[in-house]
Structure formats: C-alpha cells, structure tokens
PDB file of C-alpha atoms and ligand atoms in Angstrom:
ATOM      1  CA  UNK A  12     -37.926 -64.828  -0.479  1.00  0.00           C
ATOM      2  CA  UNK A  13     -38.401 -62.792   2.774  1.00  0.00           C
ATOM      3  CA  UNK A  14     -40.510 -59.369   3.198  1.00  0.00           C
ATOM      4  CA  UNK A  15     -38.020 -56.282   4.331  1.00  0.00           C
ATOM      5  CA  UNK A  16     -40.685 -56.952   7.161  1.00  0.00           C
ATOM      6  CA  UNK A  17     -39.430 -60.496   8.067  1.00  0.00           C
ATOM      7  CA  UNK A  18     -35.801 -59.696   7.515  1.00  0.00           C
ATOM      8  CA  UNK A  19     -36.143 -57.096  10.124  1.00  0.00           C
ATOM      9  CA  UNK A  20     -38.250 -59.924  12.353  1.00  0.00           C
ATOM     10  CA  UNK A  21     -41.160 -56.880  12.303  1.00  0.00           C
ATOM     11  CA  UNK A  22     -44.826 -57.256  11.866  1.00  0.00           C
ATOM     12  CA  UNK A  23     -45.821 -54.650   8.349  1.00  0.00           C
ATOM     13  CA  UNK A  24     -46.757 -52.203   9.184  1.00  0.00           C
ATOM     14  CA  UNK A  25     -44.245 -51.175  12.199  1.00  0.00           C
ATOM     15  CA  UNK A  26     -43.624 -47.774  12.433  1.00  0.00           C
ATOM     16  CA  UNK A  27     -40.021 -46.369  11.524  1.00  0.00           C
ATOM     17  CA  UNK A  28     -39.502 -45.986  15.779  1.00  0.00           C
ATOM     18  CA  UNK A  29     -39.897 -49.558  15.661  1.00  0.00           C
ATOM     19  CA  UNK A  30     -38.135 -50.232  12.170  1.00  0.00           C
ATOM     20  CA  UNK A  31     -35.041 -48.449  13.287  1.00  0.00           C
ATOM     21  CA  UNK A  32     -34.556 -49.717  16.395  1.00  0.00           C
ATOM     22  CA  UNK A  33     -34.974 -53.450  14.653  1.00  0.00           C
ATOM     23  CA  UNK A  34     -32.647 -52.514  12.431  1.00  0.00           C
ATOM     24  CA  UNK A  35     -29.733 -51.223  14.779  1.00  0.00           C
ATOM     25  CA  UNK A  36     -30.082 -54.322  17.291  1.00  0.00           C
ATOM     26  CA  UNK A  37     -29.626 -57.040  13.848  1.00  0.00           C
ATOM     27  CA  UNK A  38     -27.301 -54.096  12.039  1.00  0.00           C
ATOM     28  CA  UNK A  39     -24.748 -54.694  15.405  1.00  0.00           C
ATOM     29  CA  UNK A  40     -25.781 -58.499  16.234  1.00  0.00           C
ATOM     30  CA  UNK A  41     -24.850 -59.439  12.561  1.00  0.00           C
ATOM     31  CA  UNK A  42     -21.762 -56.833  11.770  1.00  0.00           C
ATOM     32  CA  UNK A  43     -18.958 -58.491   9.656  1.00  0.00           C
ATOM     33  CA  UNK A  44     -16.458 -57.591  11.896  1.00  0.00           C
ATOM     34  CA  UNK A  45     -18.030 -59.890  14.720  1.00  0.00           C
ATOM     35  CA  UNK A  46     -17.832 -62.838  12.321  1.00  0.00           C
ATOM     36  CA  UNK A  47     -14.783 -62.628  10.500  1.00  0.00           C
ATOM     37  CA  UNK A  48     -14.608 -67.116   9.707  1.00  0.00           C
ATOM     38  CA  UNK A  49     -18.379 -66.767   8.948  1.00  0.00           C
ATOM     39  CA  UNK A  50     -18.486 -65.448   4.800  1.00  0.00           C
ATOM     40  CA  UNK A  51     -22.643 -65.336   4.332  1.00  0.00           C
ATOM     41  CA  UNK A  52     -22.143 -62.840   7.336  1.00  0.00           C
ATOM     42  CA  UNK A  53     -21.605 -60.126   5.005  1.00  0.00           C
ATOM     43  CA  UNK A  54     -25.368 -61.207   2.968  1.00  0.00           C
ATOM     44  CA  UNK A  55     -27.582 -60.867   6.303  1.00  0.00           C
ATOM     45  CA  UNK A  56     -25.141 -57.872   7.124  1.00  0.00           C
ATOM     46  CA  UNK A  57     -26.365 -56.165   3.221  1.00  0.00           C
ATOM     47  CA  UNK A  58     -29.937 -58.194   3.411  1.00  0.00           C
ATOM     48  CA  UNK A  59     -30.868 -56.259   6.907  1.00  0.00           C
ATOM     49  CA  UNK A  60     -29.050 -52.662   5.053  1.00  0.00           C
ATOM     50  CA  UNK A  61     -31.516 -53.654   2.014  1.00  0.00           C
ATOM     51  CA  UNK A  62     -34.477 -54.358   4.195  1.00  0.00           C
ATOM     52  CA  UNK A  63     -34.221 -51.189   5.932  1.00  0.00           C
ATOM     53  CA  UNK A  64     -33.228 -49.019   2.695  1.00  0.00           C
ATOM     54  CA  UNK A  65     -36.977 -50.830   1.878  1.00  0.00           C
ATOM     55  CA  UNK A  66     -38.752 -49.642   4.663  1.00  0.00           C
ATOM     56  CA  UNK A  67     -37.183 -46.185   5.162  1.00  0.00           C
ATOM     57  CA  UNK A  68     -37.000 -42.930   3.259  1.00  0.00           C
ATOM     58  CA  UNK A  69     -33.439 -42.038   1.932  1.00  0.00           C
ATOM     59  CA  UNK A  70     -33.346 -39.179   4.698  1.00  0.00           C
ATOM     60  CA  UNK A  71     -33.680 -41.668   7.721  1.00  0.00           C
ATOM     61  CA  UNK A  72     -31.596 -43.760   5.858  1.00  0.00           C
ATOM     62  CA  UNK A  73     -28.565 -41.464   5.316  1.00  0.00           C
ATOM     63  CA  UNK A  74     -28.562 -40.466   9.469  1.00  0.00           C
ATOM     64  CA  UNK A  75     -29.254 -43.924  10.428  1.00  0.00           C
ATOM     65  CA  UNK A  76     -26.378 -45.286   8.656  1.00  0.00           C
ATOM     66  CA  UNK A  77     -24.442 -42.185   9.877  1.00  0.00           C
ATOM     67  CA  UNK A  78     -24.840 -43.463  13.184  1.00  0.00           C
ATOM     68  CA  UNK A  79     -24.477 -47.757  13.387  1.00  0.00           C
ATOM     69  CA  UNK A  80     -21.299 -48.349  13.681  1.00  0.00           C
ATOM     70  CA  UNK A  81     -21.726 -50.128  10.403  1.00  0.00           C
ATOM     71  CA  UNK A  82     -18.457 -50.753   7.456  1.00  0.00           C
ATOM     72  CA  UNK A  83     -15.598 -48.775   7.928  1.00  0.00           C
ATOM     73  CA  UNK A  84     -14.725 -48.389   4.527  1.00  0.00           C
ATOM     74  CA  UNK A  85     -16.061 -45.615   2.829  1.00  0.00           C
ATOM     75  CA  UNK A  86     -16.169 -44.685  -0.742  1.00  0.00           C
ATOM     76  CA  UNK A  87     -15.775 -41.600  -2.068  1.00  0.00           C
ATOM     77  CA  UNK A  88     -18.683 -40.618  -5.108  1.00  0.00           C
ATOM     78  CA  UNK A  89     -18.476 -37.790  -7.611  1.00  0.00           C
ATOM     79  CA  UNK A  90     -21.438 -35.548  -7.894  1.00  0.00           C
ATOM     80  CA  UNK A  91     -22.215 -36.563 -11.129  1.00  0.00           C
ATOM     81  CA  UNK A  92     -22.117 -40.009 -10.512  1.00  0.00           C
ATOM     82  CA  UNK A  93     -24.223 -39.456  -7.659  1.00  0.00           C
ATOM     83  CA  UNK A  94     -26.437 -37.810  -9.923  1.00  0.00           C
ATOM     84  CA  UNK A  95     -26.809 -40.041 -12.838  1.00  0.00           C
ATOM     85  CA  UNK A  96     -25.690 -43.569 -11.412  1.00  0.00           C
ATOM     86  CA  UNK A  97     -22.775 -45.515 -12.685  1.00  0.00           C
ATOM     87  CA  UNK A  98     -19.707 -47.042 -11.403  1.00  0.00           C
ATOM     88  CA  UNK A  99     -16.749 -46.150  -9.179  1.00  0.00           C
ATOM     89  CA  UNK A 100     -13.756 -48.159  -9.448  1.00  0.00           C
ATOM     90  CA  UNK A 101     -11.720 -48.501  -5.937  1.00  0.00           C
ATOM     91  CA  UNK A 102      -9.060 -49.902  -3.970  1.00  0.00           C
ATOM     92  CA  UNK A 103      -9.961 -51.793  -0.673  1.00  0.00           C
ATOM     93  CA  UNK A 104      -7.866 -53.160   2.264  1.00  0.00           C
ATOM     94  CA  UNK A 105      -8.536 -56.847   2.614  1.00  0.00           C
ATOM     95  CA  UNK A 106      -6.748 -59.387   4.350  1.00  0.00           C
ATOM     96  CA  UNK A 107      -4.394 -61.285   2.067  1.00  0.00           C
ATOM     97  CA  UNK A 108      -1.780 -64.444   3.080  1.00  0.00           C
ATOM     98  CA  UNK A 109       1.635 -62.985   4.303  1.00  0.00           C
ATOM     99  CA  UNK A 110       3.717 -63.461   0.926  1.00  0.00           C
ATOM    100  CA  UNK A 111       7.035 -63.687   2.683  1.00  0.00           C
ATOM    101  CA  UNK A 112       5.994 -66.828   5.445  1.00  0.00           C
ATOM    102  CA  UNK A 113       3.527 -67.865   3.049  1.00  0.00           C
ATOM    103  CA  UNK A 114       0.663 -67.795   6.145  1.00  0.00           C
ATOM    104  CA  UNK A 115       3.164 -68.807   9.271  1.00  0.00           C
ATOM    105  CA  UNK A 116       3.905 -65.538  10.715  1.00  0.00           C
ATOM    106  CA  UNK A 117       6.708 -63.364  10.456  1.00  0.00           C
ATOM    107  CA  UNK A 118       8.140 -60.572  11.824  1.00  0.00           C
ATOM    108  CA  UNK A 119       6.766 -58.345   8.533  1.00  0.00           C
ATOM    109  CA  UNK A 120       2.910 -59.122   9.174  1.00  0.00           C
ATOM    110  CA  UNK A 121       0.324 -60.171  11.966  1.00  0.00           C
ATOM    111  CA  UNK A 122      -0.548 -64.003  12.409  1.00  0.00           C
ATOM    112  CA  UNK A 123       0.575 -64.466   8.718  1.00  0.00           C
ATOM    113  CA  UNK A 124      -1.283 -61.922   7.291  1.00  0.00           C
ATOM    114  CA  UNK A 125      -0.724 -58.567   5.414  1.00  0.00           C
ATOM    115  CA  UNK A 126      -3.481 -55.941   4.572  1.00  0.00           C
ATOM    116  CA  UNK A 127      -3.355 -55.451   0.583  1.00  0.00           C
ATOM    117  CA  UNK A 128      -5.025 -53.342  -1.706  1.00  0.00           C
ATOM    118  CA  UNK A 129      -7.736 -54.586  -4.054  1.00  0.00           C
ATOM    119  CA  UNK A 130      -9.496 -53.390  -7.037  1.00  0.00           C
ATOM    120  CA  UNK A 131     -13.340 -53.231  -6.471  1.00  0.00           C
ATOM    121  CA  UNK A 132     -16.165 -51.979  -8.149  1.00  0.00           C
ATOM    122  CA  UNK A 133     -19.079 -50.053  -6.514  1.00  0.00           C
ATOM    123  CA  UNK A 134     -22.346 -49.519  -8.555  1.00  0.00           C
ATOM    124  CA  UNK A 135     -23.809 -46.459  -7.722  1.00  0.00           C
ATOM    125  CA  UNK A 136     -27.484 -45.843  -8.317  1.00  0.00           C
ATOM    126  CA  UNK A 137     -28.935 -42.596  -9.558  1.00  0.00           C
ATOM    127  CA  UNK A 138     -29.862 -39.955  -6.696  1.00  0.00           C
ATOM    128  CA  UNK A 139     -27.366 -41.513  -4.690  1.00  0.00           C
ATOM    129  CA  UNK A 140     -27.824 -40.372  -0.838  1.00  0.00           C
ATOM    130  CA  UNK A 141     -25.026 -39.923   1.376  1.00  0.00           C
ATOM    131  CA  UNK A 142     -24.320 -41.956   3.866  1.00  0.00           C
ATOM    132  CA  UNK A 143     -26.086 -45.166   2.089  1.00  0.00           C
ATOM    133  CA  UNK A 144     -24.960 -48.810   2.323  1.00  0.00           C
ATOM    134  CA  UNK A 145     -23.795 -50.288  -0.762  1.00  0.00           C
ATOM    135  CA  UNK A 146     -21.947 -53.476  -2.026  1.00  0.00           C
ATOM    136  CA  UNK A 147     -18.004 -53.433  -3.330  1.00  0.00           C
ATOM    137  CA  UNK A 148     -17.696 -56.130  -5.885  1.00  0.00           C
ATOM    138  CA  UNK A 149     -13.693 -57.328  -6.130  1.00  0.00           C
ATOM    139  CA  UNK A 150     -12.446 -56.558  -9.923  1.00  0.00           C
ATOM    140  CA  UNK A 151      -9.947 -59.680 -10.459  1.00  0.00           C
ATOM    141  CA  UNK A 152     -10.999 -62.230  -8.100  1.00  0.00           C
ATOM    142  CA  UNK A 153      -9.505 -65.372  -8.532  1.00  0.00           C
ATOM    143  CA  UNK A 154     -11.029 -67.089  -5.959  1.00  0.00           C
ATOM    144  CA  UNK A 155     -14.795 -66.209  -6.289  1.00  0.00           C
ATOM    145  CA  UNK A 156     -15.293 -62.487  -6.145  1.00  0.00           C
ATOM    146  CA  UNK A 157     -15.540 -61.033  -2.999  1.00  0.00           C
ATOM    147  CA  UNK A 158     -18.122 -58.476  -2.171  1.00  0.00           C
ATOM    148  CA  UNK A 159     -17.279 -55.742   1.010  1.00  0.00           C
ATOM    149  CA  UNK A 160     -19.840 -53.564   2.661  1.00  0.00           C
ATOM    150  CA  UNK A 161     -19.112 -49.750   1.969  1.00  0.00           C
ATOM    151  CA  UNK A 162     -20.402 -46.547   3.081  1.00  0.00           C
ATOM    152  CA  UNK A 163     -21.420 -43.859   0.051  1.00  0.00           C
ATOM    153  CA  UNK A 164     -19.550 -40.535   0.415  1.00  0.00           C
ATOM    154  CA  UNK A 165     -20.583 -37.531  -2.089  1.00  0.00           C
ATOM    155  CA  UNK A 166     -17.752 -35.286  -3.432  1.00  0.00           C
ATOM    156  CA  UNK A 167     -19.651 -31.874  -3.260  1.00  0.00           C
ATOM    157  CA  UNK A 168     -20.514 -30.123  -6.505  1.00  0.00           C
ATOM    158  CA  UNK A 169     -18.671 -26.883  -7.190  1.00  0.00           C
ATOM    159  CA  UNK A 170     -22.187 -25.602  -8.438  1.00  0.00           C
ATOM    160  CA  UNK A 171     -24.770 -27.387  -6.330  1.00  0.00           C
ATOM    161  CA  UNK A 172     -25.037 -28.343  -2.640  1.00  0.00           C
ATOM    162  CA  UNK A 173     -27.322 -30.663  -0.982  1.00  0.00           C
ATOM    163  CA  UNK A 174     -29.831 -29.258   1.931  1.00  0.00           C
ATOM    164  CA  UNK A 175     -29.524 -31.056   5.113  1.00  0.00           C
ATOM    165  CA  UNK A 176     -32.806 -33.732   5.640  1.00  0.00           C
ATOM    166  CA  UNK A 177     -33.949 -33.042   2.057  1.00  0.00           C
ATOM    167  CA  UNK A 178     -30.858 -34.764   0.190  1.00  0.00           C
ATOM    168  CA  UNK A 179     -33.742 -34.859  -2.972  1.00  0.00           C
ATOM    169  CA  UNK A 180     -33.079 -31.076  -3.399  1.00  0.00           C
ATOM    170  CA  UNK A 181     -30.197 -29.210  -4.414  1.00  0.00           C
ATOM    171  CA  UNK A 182     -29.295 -25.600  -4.012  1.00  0.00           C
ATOM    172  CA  UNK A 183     -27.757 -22.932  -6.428  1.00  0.00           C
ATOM    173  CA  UNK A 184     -26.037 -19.281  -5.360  1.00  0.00           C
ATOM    174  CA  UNK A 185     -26.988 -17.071  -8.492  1.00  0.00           C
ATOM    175  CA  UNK A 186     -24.734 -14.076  -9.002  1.00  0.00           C
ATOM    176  CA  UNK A 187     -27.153 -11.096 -10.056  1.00  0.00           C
ATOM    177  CA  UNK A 188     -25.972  -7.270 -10.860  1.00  0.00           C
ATOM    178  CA  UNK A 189     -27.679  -4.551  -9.346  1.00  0.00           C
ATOM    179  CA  UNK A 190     -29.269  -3.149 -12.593  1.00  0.00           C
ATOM    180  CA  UNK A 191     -30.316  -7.211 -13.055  1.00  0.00           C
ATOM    181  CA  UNK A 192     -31.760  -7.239  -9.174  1.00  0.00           C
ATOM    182  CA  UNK A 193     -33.414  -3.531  -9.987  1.00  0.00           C
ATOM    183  CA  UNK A 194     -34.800  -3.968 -13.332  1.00  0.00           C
ATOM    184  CA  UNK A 195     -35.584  -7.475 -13.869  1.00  0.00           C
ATOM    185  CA  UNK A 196     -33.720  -9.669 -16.676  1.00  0.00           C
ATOM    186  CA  UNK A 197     -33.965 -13.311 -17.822  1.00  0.00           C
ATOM    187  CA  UNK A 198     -30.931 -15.028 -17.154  1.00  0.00           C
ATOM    188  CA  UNK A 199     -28.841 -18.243 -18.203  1.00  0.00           C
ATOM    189  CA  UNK A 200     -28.738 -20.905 -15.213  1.00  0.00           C
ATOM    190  CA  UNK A 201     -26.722 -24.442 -15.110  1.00  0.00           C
ATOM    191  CA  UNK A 202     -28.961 -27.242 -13.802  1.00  0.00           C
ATOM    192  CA  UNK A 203     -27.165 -30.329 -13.025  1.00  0.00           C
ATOM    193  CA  UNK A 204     -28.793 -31.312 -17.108  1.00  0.00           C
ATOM    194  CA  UNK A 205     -28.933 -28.782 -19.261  1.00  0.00           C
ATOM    195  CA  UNK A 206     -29.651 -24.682 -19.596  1.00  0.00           C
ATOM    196  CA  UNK A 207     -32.112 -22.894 -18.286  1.00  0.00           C
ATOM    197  CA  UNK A 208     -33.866 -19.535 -18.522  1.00  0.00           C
ATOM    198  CA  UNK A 209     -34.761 -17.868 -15.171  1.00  0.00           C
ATOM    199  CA  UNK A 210     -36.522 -14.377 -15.009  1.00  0.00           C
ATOM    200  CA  UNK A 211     -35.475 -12.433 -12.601  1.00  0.00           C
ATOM    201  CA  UNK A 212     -38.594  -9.930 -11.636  1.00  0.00           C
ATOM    202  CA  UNK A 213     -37.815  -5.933 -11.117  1.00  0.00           C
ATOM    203  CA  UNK A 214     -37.215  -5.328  -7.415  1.00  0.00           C
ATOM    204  CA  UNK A 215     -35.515  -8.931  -6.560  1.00  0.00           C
ATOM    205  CA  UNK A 216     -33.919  -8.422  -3.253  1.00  0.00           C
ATOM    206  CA  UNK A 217     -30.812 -10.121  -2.319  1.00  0.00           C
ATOM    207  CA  UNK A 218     -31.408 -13.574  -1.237  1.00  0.00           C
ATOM    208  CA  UNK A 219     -34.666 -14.016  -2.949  1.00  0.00           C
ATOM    209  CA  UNK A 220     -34.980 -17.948  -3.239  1.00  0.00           C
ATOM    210  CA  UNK A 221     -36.720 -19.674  -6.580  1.00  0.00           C
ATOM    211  CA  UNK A 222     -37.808 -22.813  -7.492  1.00  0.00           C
ATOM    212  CA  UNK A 223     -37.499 -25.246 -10.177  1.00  0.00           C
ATOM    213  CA  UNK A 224     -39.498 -28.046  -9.846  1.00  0.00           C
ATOM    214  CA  UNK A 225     -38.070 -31.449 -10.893  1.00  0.00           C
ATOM    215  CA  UNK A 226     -34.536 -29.189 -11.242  1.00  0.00           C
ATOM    216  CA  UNK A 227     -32.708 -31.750  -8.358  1.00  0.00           C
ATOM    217  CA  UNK A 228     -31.451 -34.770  -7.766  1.00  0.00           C
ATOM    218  CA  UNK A 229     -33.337 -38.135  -9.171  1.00  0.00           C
ATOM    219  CA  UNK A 230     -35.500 -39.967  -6.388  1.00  0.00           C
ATOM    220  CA  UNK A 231     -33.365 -42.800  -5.330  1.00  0.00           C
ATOM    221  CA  UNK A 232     -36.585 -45.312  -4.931  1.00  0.00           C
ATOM    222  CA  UNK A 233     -38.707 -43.257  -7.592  1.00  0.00           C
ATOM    223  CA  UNK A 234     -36.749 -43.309 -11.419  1.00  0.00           C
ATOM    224  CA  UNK A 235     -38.016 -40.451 -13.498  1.00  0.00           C
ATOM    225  CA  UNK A 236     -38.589 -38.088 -10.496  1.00  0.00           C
ATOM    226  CA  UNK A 237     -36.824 -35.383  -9.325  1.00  0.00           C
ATOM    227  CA  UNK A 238     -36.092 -33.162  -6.190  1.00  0.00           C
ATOM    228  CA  UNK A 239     -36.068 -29.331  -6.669  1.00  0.00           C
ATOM    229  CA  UNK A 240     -33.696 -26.592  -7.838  1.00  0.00           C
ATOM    230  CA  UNK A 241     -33.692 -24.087  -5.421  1.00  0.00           C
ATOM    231  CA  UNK A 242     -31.849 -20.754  -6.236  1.00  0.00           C
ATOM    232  CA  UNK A 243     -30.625 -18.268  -4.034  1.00  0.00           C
ATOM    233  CA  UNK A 244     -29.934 -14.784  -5.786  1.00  0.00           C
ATOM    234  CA  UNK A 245     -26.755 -13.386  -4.490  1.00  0.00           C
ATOM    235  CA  UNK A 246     -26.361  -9.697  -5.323  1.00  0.00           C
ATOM    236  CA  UNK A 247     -22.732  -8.997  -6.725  1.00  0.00           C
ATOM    237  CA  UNK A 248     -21.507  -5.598  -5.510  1.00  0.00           C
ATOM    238  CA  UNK A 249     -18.556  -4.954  -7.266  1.00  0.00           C
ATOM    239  CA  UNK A 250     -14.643  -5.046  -5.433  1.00  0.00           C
ATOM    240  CA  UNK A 251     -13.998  -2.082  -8.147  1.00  0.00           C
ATOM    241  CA  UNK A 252     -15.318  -0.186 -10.575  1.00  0.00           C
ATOM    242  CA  UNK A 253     -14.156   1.204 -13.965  1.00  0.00           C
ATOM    243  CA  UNK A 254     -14.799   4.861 -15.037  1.00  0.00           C
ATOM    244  CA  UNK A 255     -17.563   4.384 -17.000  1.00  0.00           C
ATOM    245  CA  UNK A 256     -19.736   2.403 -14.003  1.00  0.00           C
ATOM    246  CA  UNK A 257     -18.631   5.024 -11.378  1.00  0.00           C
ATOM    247  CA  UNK A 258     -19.885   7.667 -13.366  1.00  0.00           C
ATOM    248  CA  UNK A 259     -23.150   6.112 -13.519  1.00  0.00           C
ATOM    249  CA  UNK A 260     -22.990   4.750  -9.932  1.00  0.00           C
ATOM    250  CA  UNK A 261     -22.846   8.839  -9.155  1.00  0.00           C
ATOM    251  CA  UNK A 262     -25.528   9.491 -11.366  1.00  0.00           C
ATOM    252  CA  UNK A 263     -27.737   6.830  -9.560  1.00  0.00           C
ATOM    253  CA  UNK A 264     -26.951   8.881  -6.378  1.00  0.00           C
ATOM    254  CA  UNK A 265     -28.221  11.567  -7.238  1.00  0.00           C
ATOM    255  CA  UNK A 266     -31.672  10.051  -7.945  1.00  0.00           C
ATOM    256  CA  UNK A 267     -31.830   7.870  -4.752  1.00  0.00           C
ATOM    257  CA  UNK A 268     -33.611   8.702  -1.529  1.00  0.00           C
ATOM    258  CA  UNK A 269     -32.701   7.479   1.812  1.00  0.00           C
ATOM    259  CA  UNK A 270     -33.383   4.087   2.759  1.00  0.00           C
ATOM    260  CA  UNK A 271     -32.355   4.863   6.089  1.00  0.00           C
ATOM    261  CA  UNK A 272     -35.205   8.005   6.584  1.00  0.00           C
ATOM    262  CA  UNK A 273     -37.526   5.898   8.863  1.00  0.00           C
ATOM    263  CA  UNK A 274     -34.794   4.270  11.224  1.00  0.00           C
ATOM    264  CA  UNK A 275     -33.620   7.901  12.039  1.00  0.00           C
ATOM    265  CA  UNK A 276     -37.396   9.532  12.155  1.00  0.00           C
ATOM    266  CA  UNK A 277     -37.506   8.347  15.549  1.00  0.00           C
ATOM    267  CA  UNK A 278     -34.035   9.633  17.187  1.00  0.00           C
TER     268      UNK A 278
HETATM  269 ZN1   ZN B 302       4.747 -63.130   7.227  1.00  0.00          ZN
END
C-alpha cells in the first residue's frame, strides 16, 4: 500500500504549501470528468482526496476542496448526521442507455444516452466538515455497484452554527432576561447531546461569550474528542410589557443613575 506521501508523489515531511499544491495539480490531472471510458479513474480521483484528507487538517481541507474544481455533485447532510455519523440516502444523475433507441440515438437523448436518477448511499463520518470529499455507493446496482465522488454539504442547525476556519467548534445565541443578566442565575442550555447547567454571573453584559469545553462537534480524525461550545448571551429586551413588569420596570427607574453622566461631563 502507498503512504498519503507517495500518493501525492511528495517526500514526508512536505509542508502543506507543498502538499496542496501536489494535491491540486493530480486533483485536476486525474478528475473523472477528463476520463469518462477510464472506471479506476474515479479510485486515484478518491485515493489523492484520501491522501490529502491524511495529510491536512479538516480546515485546509474544507477550503481546499471549496476551491478544485473537484465533483459536481453535492450532497446535502443534516446537522445531526454531521454530528454523529451515519448514512444519507440520495439520488444521483448518472448516465444510463437511451431506453427508447436502446443506445443508437434518438431525437429524445444525446448519443444514445439519457441522464437518470439513482439511489446512492453516502456514509457520513462523525464531525463531518463541510466541503469534504466523500464516496456515493449506488443502492441497487445490478451491474457492480458504482461508486461517484460527492462533495459534503451541512444543513445548518436551527440551534448551533459553525465558526468559519474552526469547523471543530460550534456556537450558541443564549436568550438571557435583564434580572438574569443583572443578578446572576443558573440556566438550562441544549448542547448538541444532552442538558446542561450554565451560571450566569451577576453583572453579565450583553454578548458575554462562554465556553464549554468538549461541548462541539466530534474531531473528524480524533474519535472521542470534541470542539467547543461557545455561547453568546443575548440580552432579551422585551417587544411589550404586561402591567405587572412595567410597574416594576418604573420602579427600577427610579433607583438607576445615569449611564450616560461621563459622555456628557465633557460638553
Ligand atoms: Zn434515444
């Protein structure tokens, strides 16, 4: 079996300058769509993808393969398949014999040949990172099963977003009320696994960030570890107010001073 180092034609050790670069000039020199007659095209095609996934952290990874022209066909991932690993089941175009001239060329299809949908399967490890290369394995196939090249697309969480060049971590707007922000509280926050108990301290300002360690996505290339949880507290200022918290809104004003005392010292 060949090193990620050979595949790449790289002596270890090359930096990821070096690495990249290897991997863009094979990545276009050995693209599928160059050799459509030639089937192990689509092995060194993945083999090179694996070689650099190998040699590369998931960040590099995710804006390299943003940027090779590499597989067109893209798969769409939930965020909690992204999170835990699993399968997606799809449907791919692939080139299939014209059923109407049987492969002769009509005036319904091109050369004999129609584009038809396919089921495939897509494995999808755990701390999947956008943008990665993966393999489409054909459902049904009667004829050996095919396997297509496919770009990983993540549906975004309602909950959690991902942080530009650290897709490990996730991020987490936390509604807070002002007597919450004020006086301190422990409250109840979602983690993409389970529950957890956050104290707020007295005095949190809006936009105070905290941090859960190990709270974020799985490591793609390390299993049991974890990115981090980072939470943003987001004061909620009520649209309206009933009676009862107006009357107590007025009694607060009575009590405050003026925050805006020094900006006006000066005037
Ligand atoms: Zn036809």
């Amino acid at each position: 079996m060949s090193t990620p180092w050979q595949v790449l034609g790289l002596n270890e050790g090359a930096d990821q300058h070096a690495i990249k670069a290897a991997y863009r000039k094979l990545a276009r020199q050995y693209h599928p769509d160059l050799h459509p007659d030639d089937p192990t095209a689509i092995d060194r095609f993945l083999e090179l993808g694996e070689a650099y996934q190998a040699l590369t952290s998931p960040a590099e990874r995710a804006e390299e393969a943003a940027e090779v022209e590499s597989p067109s066909l893209r798969v769409e991932v939930p965020f909690a398949i992204a999170y835990d690993g699993g399968q997606v089941q799809v449907e791919l175009p692939v080139d299939a014999t014209c059923p109407s001239c049987g492969g002769l060329g009509c005036k319904r299809c091109e050369n004999g040949k129609v584009v038809k949908k396919v089921p495939f399967t897509v494995s999808i490890p755990p701390g999947l990172v956008a943008g990665m290369l993966l393999r489409a394995h054909e459902r049904n196939g009667r004829n050996g099963r095919r396997e297509l090249p496919v770009i990983a697309e993540i549906l975004p969480s309602p909950l959690f977003k991902r942080v530009d060049g650290q897709p490990q971590d996730l991020v987490l707007e936390l509604p807070v009320t002002i007597s919450e922000a004020v006086l301190g509280a422990t409250v109840r926050v979602p983690t993409p696994t389970e529950i957890v108990h956050l104290k707020i301290p007295a005095g949190t300002p809006d936009g105070k960030v905290f941090r859960i360690q190990g709270g974020g996505m799985p490591l793609l290339a390390r299993p049991g570890e974890h990115g981090n949880l980072i939470i943003r507290i987001r004061l909620a200022i009520p649209a309206e107010v009933n009676p009862g918290q107006r009357r107590a809104l007025e009694e607060l004003a009575r009590y405050e001073g003026d925050p805006r005392a020094g900006l006006l010292r000066g005037l």
